[in-house]
Coordinates of C-alpha atoms in Angstrom, one line a residue:
Chain A
M518 CA 78.6 25.0 12.0
T519 CA 75.1 24.6 10.8
T520 CA 74.2 24.0 7.1
K521 CA 72.9 27.5 6.9
T522 CA 76.2 29.1 8.0
I523 CA 78.1 26.8 5.6
S524 CA 75.9 27.6 2.6
R525 CA 76.1 31.3 3.5
S526 CA 79.8 31.3 3.6
V527 CA 80.1 29.3 0.4
Y528 CA 77.7 31.8 -1.2
G529 CA 79.7 34.6 0.1
W530 CA 82.9 33.2 -1.3
V531 CA 81.4 32.7 -4.8
D532 CA 79.6 36.0 -4.7
E533 CA 82.7 37.9 -3.9
R534 CA 84.3 36.5 -7.0
L535 CA 81.4 36.3 -9.5
G536 CA 79.1 39.1 -8.2
L537 CA 76.0 36.9 -7.8
S538 CA 74.2 39.5 -5.6
E539 CA 74.4 42.0 -8.4
L540 CA 72.6 39.5 -10.7
G541 CA 70.1 39.0 -7.9
A542 CA 69.5 42.7 -7.4
F543 CA 69.1 43.1 -11.2
A544 CA 66.6 40.3 -11.3
R545 CA 64.6 41.8 -8.4
H546 CA 64.4 45.2 -10.0
K547 CA 63.5 43.9 -13.5
T548 CA 59.9 44.6 -14.3
V549 CA 57.6 43.6 -17.2
P550 CA 55.0 46.1 -18.6
V551 CA 51.3 45.1 -18.2
H552 CA 48.9 46.1 -20.9
A553 CA 46.4 44.8 -23.4
Q554 CA 49.1 43.2 -25.6
S555 CA 51.2 41.7 -22.7
F556 CA 50.2 38.2 -23.9
W557 CA 52.7 38.5 -26.8
Y558 CA 55.6 38.8 -24.4
Y559 CA 55.5 35.1 -23.8
W560 CA 56.3 33.9 -27.3
G561 CA 60.1 34.6 -27.2
G562 CA 60.2 32.5 -24.0
I563 CA 58.2 29.7 -25.6
S564 CA 60.5 29.7 -28.6
L565 CA 63.5 29.5 -26.2
F566 CA 61.9 26.6 -24.3
L567 CA 61.2 24.7 -27.5
F568 CA 64.8 25.3 -28.6
L569 CA 66.0 23.7 -25.3
V570 CA 63.7 20.7 -26.1
Q571 CA 65.4 20.5 -29.5
C572 CA 68.8 20.5 -27.9
F573 CA 67.8 17.7 -25.4
T574 CA 65.9 15.5 -27.9
G575 CA 68.6 16.2 -30.6
V576 CA 71.4 14.9 -28.4
L577 CA 69.3 11.8 -27.6
L578 CA 68.7 11.1 -31.3
L579 CA 72.5 11.6 -31.9
V580 CA 73.1 8.6 -29.7
Y581 CA 71.8 6.2 -32.3
F582 CA 71.7 8.2 -35.6
R583 CA 74.3 7.3 -38.2
P584 CA 74.7 9.8 -41.0
G585 CA 75.6 8.9 -44.6
A586 CA 74.6 5.7 -46.4
E587 CA 73.1 4.2 -43.2
S588 CA 71.0 7.1 -42.2
Y589 CA 67.6 5.6 -43.2
E590 CA 68.4 2.3 -41.5
S591 CA 69.5 4.1 -38.3
V592 CA 66.3 6.2 -38.2
R593 CA 64.2 3.1 -38.8
Q594 CA 66.1 1.5 -35.8
I595 CA 65.4 4.6 -33.6
T596 CA 61.7 4.6 -34.6
F597 CA 60.9 0.9 -34.4
V598 CA 63.6 -0.9 -32.4
M599 CA 64.9 1.4 -29.6
R600 CA 62.5 1.7 -26.7
F601 CA 60.6 5.1 -26.9
G602 CA 62.8 6.0 -29.9
W603 CA 59.6 6.9 -31.8
L604 CA 58.6 9.3 -29.0
I605 CA 61.9 11.0 -28.9
R606 CA 62.0 11.4 -32.7
S607 CA 58.4 12.5 -32.7
A608 CA 59.1 15.1 -30.0
H609 CA 62.0 16.4 -31.9
A610 CA 60.0 16.8 -35.1
W611 CA 56.9 18.3 -33.4
S612 CA 59.0 20.6 -31.2
A613 CA 60.8 21.9 -34.4
N614 CA 57.4 22.7 -35.9
L615 CA 56.0 24.3 -32.8
M616 CA 59.3 26.3 -32.3
M617 CA 59.0 27.6 -35.9
F618 CA 55.4 28.6 -35.2
S619 CA 56.3 30.4 -32.0
I620 CA 59.3 32.2 -33.5
L621 CA 57.0 33.5 -36.3
V622 CA 54.4 34.6 -33.7
H623 CA 57.2 36.3 -31.7
M624 CA 58.5 38.0 -34.8
F625 CA 55.1 39.4 -35.9
S626 CA 54.3 40.5 -32.4
V627 CA 57.6 42.4 -32.2
F628 CA 56.8 43.9 -35.6
F629 CA 53.3 45.1 -34.8
M630 CA 54.3 46.4 -31.4
K631 CA 57.2 48.2 -33.2
A632 CA 59.6 46.8 -30.7
Y633 CA 62.4 47.0 -33.3
R634 CA 62.8 50.8 -32.9
K635 CA 65.7 52.5 -31.2
P636 CA 67.5 51.2 -29.1
R637 CA 66.4 47.7 -30.0
E638 CA 67.6 47.5 -33.7
F639 CA 70.1 44.7 -32.8
G640 CA 67.4 42.7 -31.1
W641 CA 65.4 42.7 -34.4
L642 CA 68.5 42.0 -36.5
S643 CA 69.8 39.1 -34.4
G644 CA 66.2 37.8 -34.2
M645 CA 65.9 37.7 -38.0
A646 CA 69.3 35.9 -38.2
L647 CA 68.1 33.4 -35.6
L648 CA 64.9 32.9 -37.7
G649 CA 67.0 32.3 -40.8
M650 CA 69.1 29.8 -38.9
A651 CA 66.0 28.1 -37.5
A652 CA 64.8 27.6 -41.1
A653 CA 68.2 26.2 -42.0
F654 CA 68.0 23.8 -39.0
G655 CA 64.6 22.7 -40.3
F656 CA 65.7 22.3 -43.9
S657 CA 68.9 20.3 -43.0
G658 CA 67.2 18.2 -40.3
Y659 CA 64.3 17.3 -42.7
L660 CA 66.7 15.4 -44.9
L661 CA 68.4 13.3 -42.2
P662 CA 66.0 10.3 -42.2
M663 CA 66.5 10.0 -45.9
D664 CA 63.0 8.8 -46.6
E665 CA 61.1 9.6 -49.8
L666 CA 59.6 12.9 -48.5
S667 CA 62.8 14.3 -47.2
Y668 CA 64.7 13.2 -50.4
F669 CA 62.3 15.1 -52.7
A670 CA 61.9 18.1 -50.3
T671 CA 65.7 18.6 -50.4
K672 CA 65.9 18.0 -54.1
V673 CA 63.2 20.7 -54.8
G674 CA 64.5 23.0 -52.0
L675 CA 68.0 23.1 -53.5
E676 CA 66.5 24.2 -56.9
I677 CA 66.0 27.7 -55.3
P678 CA 69.7 28.5 -54.8
A679 CA 70.3 26.7 -58.1
A680 CA 68.2 29.5 -59.8
V681 CA 70.6 32.2 -58.8
P682 CA 72.3 33.5 -62.0
F683 CA 75.9 32.4 -62.8
V684 CA 76.8 30.9 -59.4
G685 CA 73.6 29.1 -58.6
T686 CA 74.7 25.6 -59.9
A687 CA 78.0 25.9 -58.0
I688 CA 76.2 26.8 -54.7
A689 CA 73.6 24.0 -55.1
N690 CA 76.4 21.4 -55.9
M691 CA 78.3 22.6 -52.9
L692 CA 75.3 22.2 -50.6
R693 CA 74.4 18.8 -52.2
G694 CA 77.9 17.4 -52.3
G695 CA 77.5 16.6 -56.0
P696 CA 75.0 17.0 -58.7
E697 CA 72.4 14.7 -57.0
V698 CA 71.0 14.4 -53.5
S699 CA 72.9 11.4 -52.1
E700 CA 74.5 10.1 -48.9
F701 CA 77.1 12.9 -49.3
T702 CA 74.3 15.4 -48.9
V703 CA 73.0 13.7 -45.7
Q704 CA 76.6 13.7 -44.3
R705 CA 77.1 17.4 -44.9
F706 CA 73.6 18.4 -43.8
F707 CA 74.3 16.4 -40.6
A708 CA 77.5 18.4 -40.0
L709 CA 75.5 21.6 -40.6
H710 CA 72.6 20.5 -38.4
V711 CA 74.6 19.3 -35.3
V712 CA 77.8 21.3 -35.4
V713 CA 77.9 24.4 -37.7
L714 CA 74.4 25.7 -37.0
P715 CA 74.4 25.2 -33.2
A716 CA 77.9 26.8 -33.0
L717 CA 76.5 29.9 -34.8
F718 CA 73.0 29.8 -33.2
L719 CA 74.0 29.6 -29.5
P720 CA 76.2 32.7 -29.2
L721 CA 73.7 34.7 -31.3
L722 CA 70.9 33.5 -29.0
G723 CA 73.0 34.6 -26.0
F724 CA 73.4 38.0 -27.6
H725 CA 69.6 38.2 -28.3
L726 CA 68.7 37.3 -24.7
W727 CA 71.3 39.7 -23.3
L728 CA 69.8 42.5 -25.3
V729 CA 66.4 41.7 -23.8
Q730 CA 67.9 42.0 -20.3
R731 CA 69.7 45.2 -21.2
Y732 CA 66.7 47.0 -22.7
G733 CA 63.8 45.2 -21.2
N734 CA 60.4 44.6 -22.9
A735 CA 59.4 47.2 -25.4
V736 CA 55.9 48.7 -25.0
P737 CA 53.7 49.2 -28.0
P738 CA 52.9 52.7 -29.3
S739 CA 49.4 52.5 -27.8
E740 CA 51.0 52.2 -24.4
E741 CA 53.6 54.8 -25.2
A742 CA 50.8 57.3 -25.7
R743 CA 49.8 56.9 -22.1
P744 CA 51.5 59.0 -19.4
I745 CA 54.2 57.0 -17.6
A746 CA 52.4 57.3 -14.3
L747 CA 49.4 55.4 -15.7
R748 CA 51.5 52.5 -17.1
K749 CA 51.5 49.3 -15.1
T750 CA 54.3 46.8 -14.5
I751 CA 54.8 43.6 -12.6
P752 CA 58.1 42.4 -11.2
F753 CA 59.9 39.8 -13.3
M754 CA 60.8 37.8 -10.2
P755 CA 58.7 36.0 -9.4
N756 CA 55.5 37.2 -11.0
F757 CA 56.3 37.2 -14.6
L758 CA 58.7 34.3 -14.3
R759 CA 55.9 32.2 -12.8
K760 CA 53.7 33.0 -15.8
D761 CA 56.5 32.4 -18.2
L762 CA 57.1 29.0 -16.6
A763 CA 53.4 28.3 -16.8
M764 CA 53.6 28.9 -20.5
W765 CA 56.5 26.5 -20.7
L766 CA 54.5 23.9 -18.9
I767 CA 51.6 24.4 -21.3
S768 CA 54.0 24.1 -24.3
L769 CA 55.5 20.9 -22.8
N770 CA 52.1 19.4 -22.3
L771 CA 51.0 20.3 -25.9
L772 CA 54.2 18.9 -27.2
A773 CA 53.8 15.7 -25.3
L774 CA 50.3 15.4 -26.6
M775 CA 51.1 16.0 -30.2
A776 CA 54.3 13.8 -30.1
S777 CA 52.5 10.8 -28.6
V778 CA 49.1 11.1 -30.2
F779 CA 50.4 11.9 -33.7
P780 CA 53.8 10.2 -33.9
W781 CA 56.0 11.5 -36.7
A782 CA 55.9 9.1 -39.6
L783 CA 58.8 7.5 -41.4
G784 CA 58.2 7.0 -45.1
K785 CA 59.8 4.5 -47.5
Q786 CA 63.5 4.7 -48.0
A787 CA 64.5 7.3 -50.6
D788 CA 65.2 5.8 -54.1
S789 CA 66.1 8.1 -57.0
L790 CA 64.5 5.6 -59.4
V791 CA 61.1 5.8 -57.7
P792 CA 58.9 8.7 -58.9
A793 CA 57.9 11.3 -56.4
P794 CA 54.8 10.3 -54.4
A795 CA 51.5 12.1 -55.3
G796 CA 50.7 15.1 -53.1
I797 CA 54.2 15.8 -52.0
H798 CA 54.7 19.3 -50.6
P799 CA 57.1 21.3 -48.5
E800 CA 56.8 21.7 -44.7
W801 CA 54.2 24.4 -43.9
Y802 CA 56.8 27.0 -43.0
F803 CA 58.3 26.7 -46.5
M804 CA 54.9 26.4 -48.2
S805 CA 54.5 30.2 -48.8
P806 CA 57.7 30.9 -50.7
F807 CA 57.3 27.6 -52.6
E808 CA 53.8 28.7 -53.7
M809 CA 54.8 32.3 -54.5
L810 CA 57.5 30.9 -56.8
K811 CA 55.0 28.6 -58.4
L812 CA 52.5 31.4 -58.9
L813 CA 55.1 33.6 -60.3
G814 CA 56.2 30.8 -62.6
N815 CA 52.7 30.7 -64.1
V816 CA 52.9 34.4 -64.9
L817 CA 56.5 34.5 -66.0
P818 CA 57.4 31.0 -67.3
G819 CA 61.0 29.7 -67.4
E820 CA 64.2 31.3 -66.1
A821 CA 62.8 34.8 -66.1
G822 CA 60.2 33.8 -63.6
E823 CA 62.8 32.1 -61.3
I824 CA 65.0 35.2 -61.4
A825 CA 62.1 37.6 -60.9
G826 CA 61.0 35.5 -57.9
L827 CA 64.4 35.5 -56.3
L828 CA 64.7 39.2 -56.8
L829 CA 61.2 39.8 -55.3
F830 CA 62.1 37.6 -52.3
T831 CA 65.4 39.2 -51.7
L832 CA 63.8 42.7 -51.9
G833 CA 60.9 41.7 -49.6
I834 CA 63.2 40.1 -47.0
A835 CA 65.6 43.1 -47.2
L836 CA 62.7 45.5 -46.6
W837 CA 61.5 43.4 -43.7
V838 CA 64.9 43.0 -42.1
L839 CA 65.7 46.7 -42.5
I840 CA 62.5 48.0 -41.0
P841 CA 64.2 49.6 -37.9
F842 CA 66.2 51.9 -40.2
Y843 CA 63.3 53.4 -42.1
D844 CA 60.5 53.2 -39.6
V845 CA 62.2 55.4 -37.0
S846 CA 59.2 57.4 -35.9
Q847 CA 58.7 57.3 -32.1
E848 CA 55.1 58.5 -32.2
R849 CA 52.1 57.2 -34.2
G850 CA 52.8 59.1 -37.3
R851 CA 52.2 58.4 -41.0
R852 CA 55.5 56.5 -41.5
S853 CA 54.7 54.3 -38.7
R854 CA 51.3 53.5 -40.3
A855 CA 53.1 52.6 -43.5
A856 CA 55.1 50.0 -41.7
H857 CA 51.9 48.7 -40.1
Y858 CA 50.4 48.1 -43.5
F859 CA 53.5 46.5 -44.8
G860 CA 53.2 44.0 -41.9
L861 CA 49.6 43.4 -42.6
I862 CA 50.3 42.8 -46.3
A863 CA 53.2 40.4 -45.4
V864 CA 50.9 38.4 -43.0
F865 CA 48.1 38.3 -45.7
L866 CA 50.6 37.2 -48.4
L867 CA 52.0 34.4 -46.2
L868 CA 48.6 33.1 -45.1
A869 CA 47.1 33.4 -48.6
T870 CA 49.9 31.6 -50.4
T871 CA 50.1 28.9 -47.7
A872 CA 46.4 28.3 -48.0
I873 CA 46.6 28.2 -51.8
G874 CA 49.5 25.8 -51.5
Y875 CA 47.6 23.4 -49.4
W876 CA 44.5 23.8 -51.5
T877 CA 46.3 22.9 -54.7
I878 CA 48.0 19.8 -53.5
R879 CA 44.8 18.0 -52.8
Chain B
M78 CA 45.4 29.6 -3.4
S79 CA 45.1 33.1 -2.1
E80 CA 48.7 33.7 -3.1
I81 CA 48.0 32.9 -6.8
A82 CA 44.8 34.9 -6.8
S83 CA 46.6 38.0 -5.4
E84 CA 49.3 37.9 -8.1
D85 CA 47.7 40.3 -10.5
T86 CA 46.4 42.8 -8.0
K87 CA 49.3 43.2 -5.6
L88 CA 52.1 44.3 -7.8
T89 CA 55.1 44.5 -5.5
P90 CA 57.4 41.8 -4.3
A91 CA 56.5 42.7 -0.8
A92 CA 53.1 41.2 -1.4
E93 CA 54.8 37.8 -1.7
E94 CA 56.4 38.0 1.8
G95 CA 53.1 38.3 3.5
A96 CA 51.7 35.0 2.0
D97 CA 50.4 32.5 4.5
S98 CA 53.2 30.1 5.5
L99 CA 50.9 27.1 5.5
T100 CA 49.6 27.8 2.0
R101 CA 53.1 28.4 0.9
R102 CA 54.2 25.1 2.2
A103 CA 51.2 23.3 0.6
F104 CA 52.0 25.0 -2.6
L105 CA 55.7 23.9 -2.4
V106 CA 54.7 20.3 -1.6
A107 CA 52.2 20.2 -4.5
G108 CA 54.7 21.8 -6.8
S109 CA 57.5 19.4 -5.9
A110 CA 55.1 16.4 -6.4
A111 CA 54.1 17.6 -9.8
G112 CA 57.7 18.3 -10.7
A113 CA 58.6 14.8 -9.6
C114 CA 55.8 13.4 -11.8
Y115 CA 57.1 15.3 -14.8
A116 CA 60.7 14.3 -14.1
A117 CA 59.6 10.7 -14.0
A118 CA 57.4 11.0 -17.1
I119 CA 60.4 12.3 -19.0
G120 CA 63.2 10.3 -17.2
Y121 CA 61.6 6.9 -17.7
P122 CA 61.4 6.9 -21.5
V123 CA 64.8 8.5 -21.8
Y124 CA 66.3 5.9 -19.5
R125 CA 64.6 3.0 -21.5
Y126 CA 65.7 4.6 -24.8
L127 CA 69.4 4.9 -23.7
A128 CA 69.3 1.4 -22.1
S129 CA 67.9 -0.3 -25.3
P130 CA 71.1 -1.9 -26.5
S131 CA 71.9 -3.4 -23.1
E132 CA 68.3 -4.6 -22.8
M133 CA 68.5 -6.2 -26.2
A134 CA 71.8 -7.9 -25.2
L135 CA 70.2 -9.2 -22.1
S136 CA 67.1 -10.5 -23.8
A137 CA 69.1 -12.4 -26.5
P138 CA 69.0 -16.1 -25.7
A139 CA 72.2 -17.1 -23.8
I140 CA 74.7 -18.9 -26.0
T141 CA 75.7 -22.3 -24.5
E142 CA 77.3 -23.8 -27.6
V143 CA 79.2 -22.7 -30.7
T144 CA 80.1 -24.9 -33.7
L145 CA 83.2 -23.8 -35.6
K146 CA 82.9 -25.2 -39.1
D147 CA 86.1 -26.9 -40.5
A148 CA 88.0 -25.8 -37.3
Q149 CA 89.4 -29.4 -37.0
K150 CA 91.7 -28.5 -39.9
L151 CA 93.5 -25.9 -37.6
P152 CA 97.2 -26.7 -37.8
V153 CA 99.1 -27.6 -34.6
A154 CA 100.6 -24.7 -32.5
S155 CA 98.1 -22.3 -33.8
V156 CA 95.0 -20.5 -32.5
L157 CA 91.5 -19.6 -33.9
M158 CA 89.8 -16.5 -32.4
F159 CA 86.0 -16.7 -32.3
K160 CA 83.0 -15.2 -30.6
F161 CA 81.3 -17.1 -27.9
G162 CA 78.0 -15.1 -27.6
T163 CA 79.2 -11.5 -27.5
R164 CA 82.7 -12.1 -26.0
P165 CA 85.9 -13.2 -27.7
A166 CA 87.2 -16.7 -27.1
M167 CA 90.1 -18.7 -28.4
L168 CA 90.5 -22.3 -29.7
I169 CA 94.2 -23.5 -29.4
H170 CA 95.5 -26.6 -31.2
H171 CA 98.6 -27.5 -29.1
Q172 CA 101.9 -29.0 -30.4
D173 CA 101.0 -32.4 -28.8
G174 CA 97.7 -32.5 -30.6
T175 CA 95.4 -31.6 -27.7
W176 CA 92.7 -29.0 -28.1
V177 CA 91.9 -26.2 -25.6
A178 CA 89.2 -23.6 -25.7
L179 CA 89.3 -20.6 -23.4
T180 CA 87.7 -17.2 -23.0
A181 CA 90.0 -14.6 -24.5
V182 CA 89.1 -11.8 -22.1
C183 CA 91.8 -11.0 -19.6
T184 CA 90.4 -11.2 -16.0
H185 CA 92.4 -8.2 -15.0
L186 CA 90.9 -5.3 -17.0
G187 CA 89.2 -7.0 -20.0
C188 CA 91.8 -6.7 -22.8
T189 CA 91.7 -9.5 -25.4
V190 CA 94.6 -11.9 -24.7
Q191 CA 97.0 -13.5 -27.2
Y192 CA 98.2 -17.1 -27.6
E193 CA 102.0 -17.2 -28.1
P194 CA 103.0 -20.6 -29.6
E195 CA 106.8 -20.1 -29.2
A196 CA 106.5 -19.6 -25.5
N197 CA 103.4 -21.8 -25.2
R198 CA 101.6 -19.2 -23.1
I199 CA 98.8 -16.8 -23.2
H200 CA 99.9 -13.2 -22.8
C201 CA 98.0 -10.0 -22.2
A202 CA 99.7 -7.0 -23.8
C203 CA 97.9 -4.4 -21.8
H204 CA 99.5 -5.1 -18.4
G205 CA 101.7 -8.1 -18.9
G206 CA 99.4 -10.8 -17.5
V207 CA 100.4 -14.4 -18.3
Y208 CA 98.1 -17.5 -18.4
D209 CA 98.9 -21.2 -18.8
S210 CA 97.8 -22.1 -22.4
N211 CA 96.6 -25.6 -21.3
T212 CA 94.6 -24.8 -18.3
G213 CA 94.0 -21.1 -18.5
A214 CA 95.4 -20.6 -15.0
N215 CA 96.8 -17.2 -14.2
V216 CA 100.5 -17.7 -13.9
S217 CA 102.0 -14.2 -13.4
G218 CA 101.2 -10.6 -13.6
P219 CA 98.1 -8.7 -12.4
P220 CA 95.3 -11.2 -13.5
P221 CA 93.3 -12.2 -10.4
K222 CA 91.5 -15.2 -11.8
P223 CA 92.1 -17.9 -14.5
L224 CA 90.5 -17.8 -17.9
T225 CA 87.3 -19.8 -18.1
R226 CA 87.7 -23.1 -20.0
F227 CA 85.1 -24.5 -22.5
K228 CA 84.4 -28.1 -23.4
V229 CA 85.8 -29.0 -26.8
A230 CA 84.5 -31.8 -29.1
V231 CA 86.4 -32.3 -32.4
G232 CA 84.3 -33.9 -35.1
E233 CA 84.3 -34.6 -38.8
G234 CA 82.7 -31.3 -39.9
G235 CA 84.0 -28.9 -37.2
V236 CA 84.7 -28.3 -33.6
Q237 CA 81.9 -27.9 -31.1
I238 CA 82.6 -25.7 -28.1
S239 CA 80.2 -25.6 -25.1
R240 CA 80.1 -24.3 -21.6
T241 CA 81.3 -26.8 -19.0

């Protein structure tokens, strides 16, 4: 028998049991719409690629990282002793930031293309849950090196749940593992970061991707207005896939550039007796809520401001998450336009408060 | 290159089939070469990163001599376990007053062996290997080779152990 007949019979055997040819047929028939906004279709894939980079570099860091009291020492060792440890740590940190950015771009593009409408409500909801978990990944991972910045960032960040009336202190203590950020906090953030969050994230990501296969790419309202005969598509295999992979390659190159030219720093070891360093500020993706709370605190000082801030956040996020249920219009009507303005206001608020945040730390 | 340029205009998979086979081969070769470069650029740092501990162990200066402080006070028919470099070793003070130093790593599958003063033998609990406690010779059981002996010099302040 030749190699060809062997591989064909092996394929036949597996195909008979797993239905590979159905998958192949599905992939051949899958198409992707082509229009003026097609560029935004890449951002989900870019987010996925950067998530895979996170898994890979995360496992590598796990090889030498020791949580608990030794965490700073082990990160110092990874950064300065292990060969290329600085690069792997830097790639993990940079990829986390780039992933956060691409997820946000993906979310806003879905929002403005109104891709959350029927039948894609679950895609939107699972995406929002994935974004929330990505933020939790970022917050928990930021503490792990236990340097000055991560210590104070966690200390300040946990003041937000602590402001919840009645149960806030209990929640914050549960997250911290005591009244202060300590090695217990690192240990439980580590458990969250490498076990709990991945265990929740991966199945939900699978669900999210399955929905994309099931319903395909949504077309924006401007495209919906055109007759079906005039709409253009390209096959997913291999045309769109090739472009998708090209985007992954660009992402990989950008990541390699950032990680090696701007290696992620490691500050001084956290010490609760040392005052917070000047100019300390949250990561850029937490800057906006941080600044909103600060601005609101100026208007409404004290506990009233904190509670009002939390209420406003909760309301804003709830409105955002529930958009598929009140913006149900299938054509470009008035309600649809209201959602559009809501999105524009959200983008403006995020950008403005982030800018103010960076402006005022200088 | 014609294949790539045609991508946006020809919108059916059938367009792919007609691509020039030579161009296709050149594309595949260039693609594989680029892929190999990326694999190497990622694989090399990852390999060096994972190999760091073994590299550090290799680059550490090789130990040829160990001084055990106050080991001359070791009572007869007893043993002192110590590390010669990275590996466990044993210093035995025999009933007749002689001193013997041996590696304590079983030559069979690497368990740490034990000196048994009542039987005056060295025994490996893992698979029942037995060594002579004076020479380190493998006496019975699975060990294929004897335990390596060190040179012992008993002094006022301690016992000096060196490679023979």
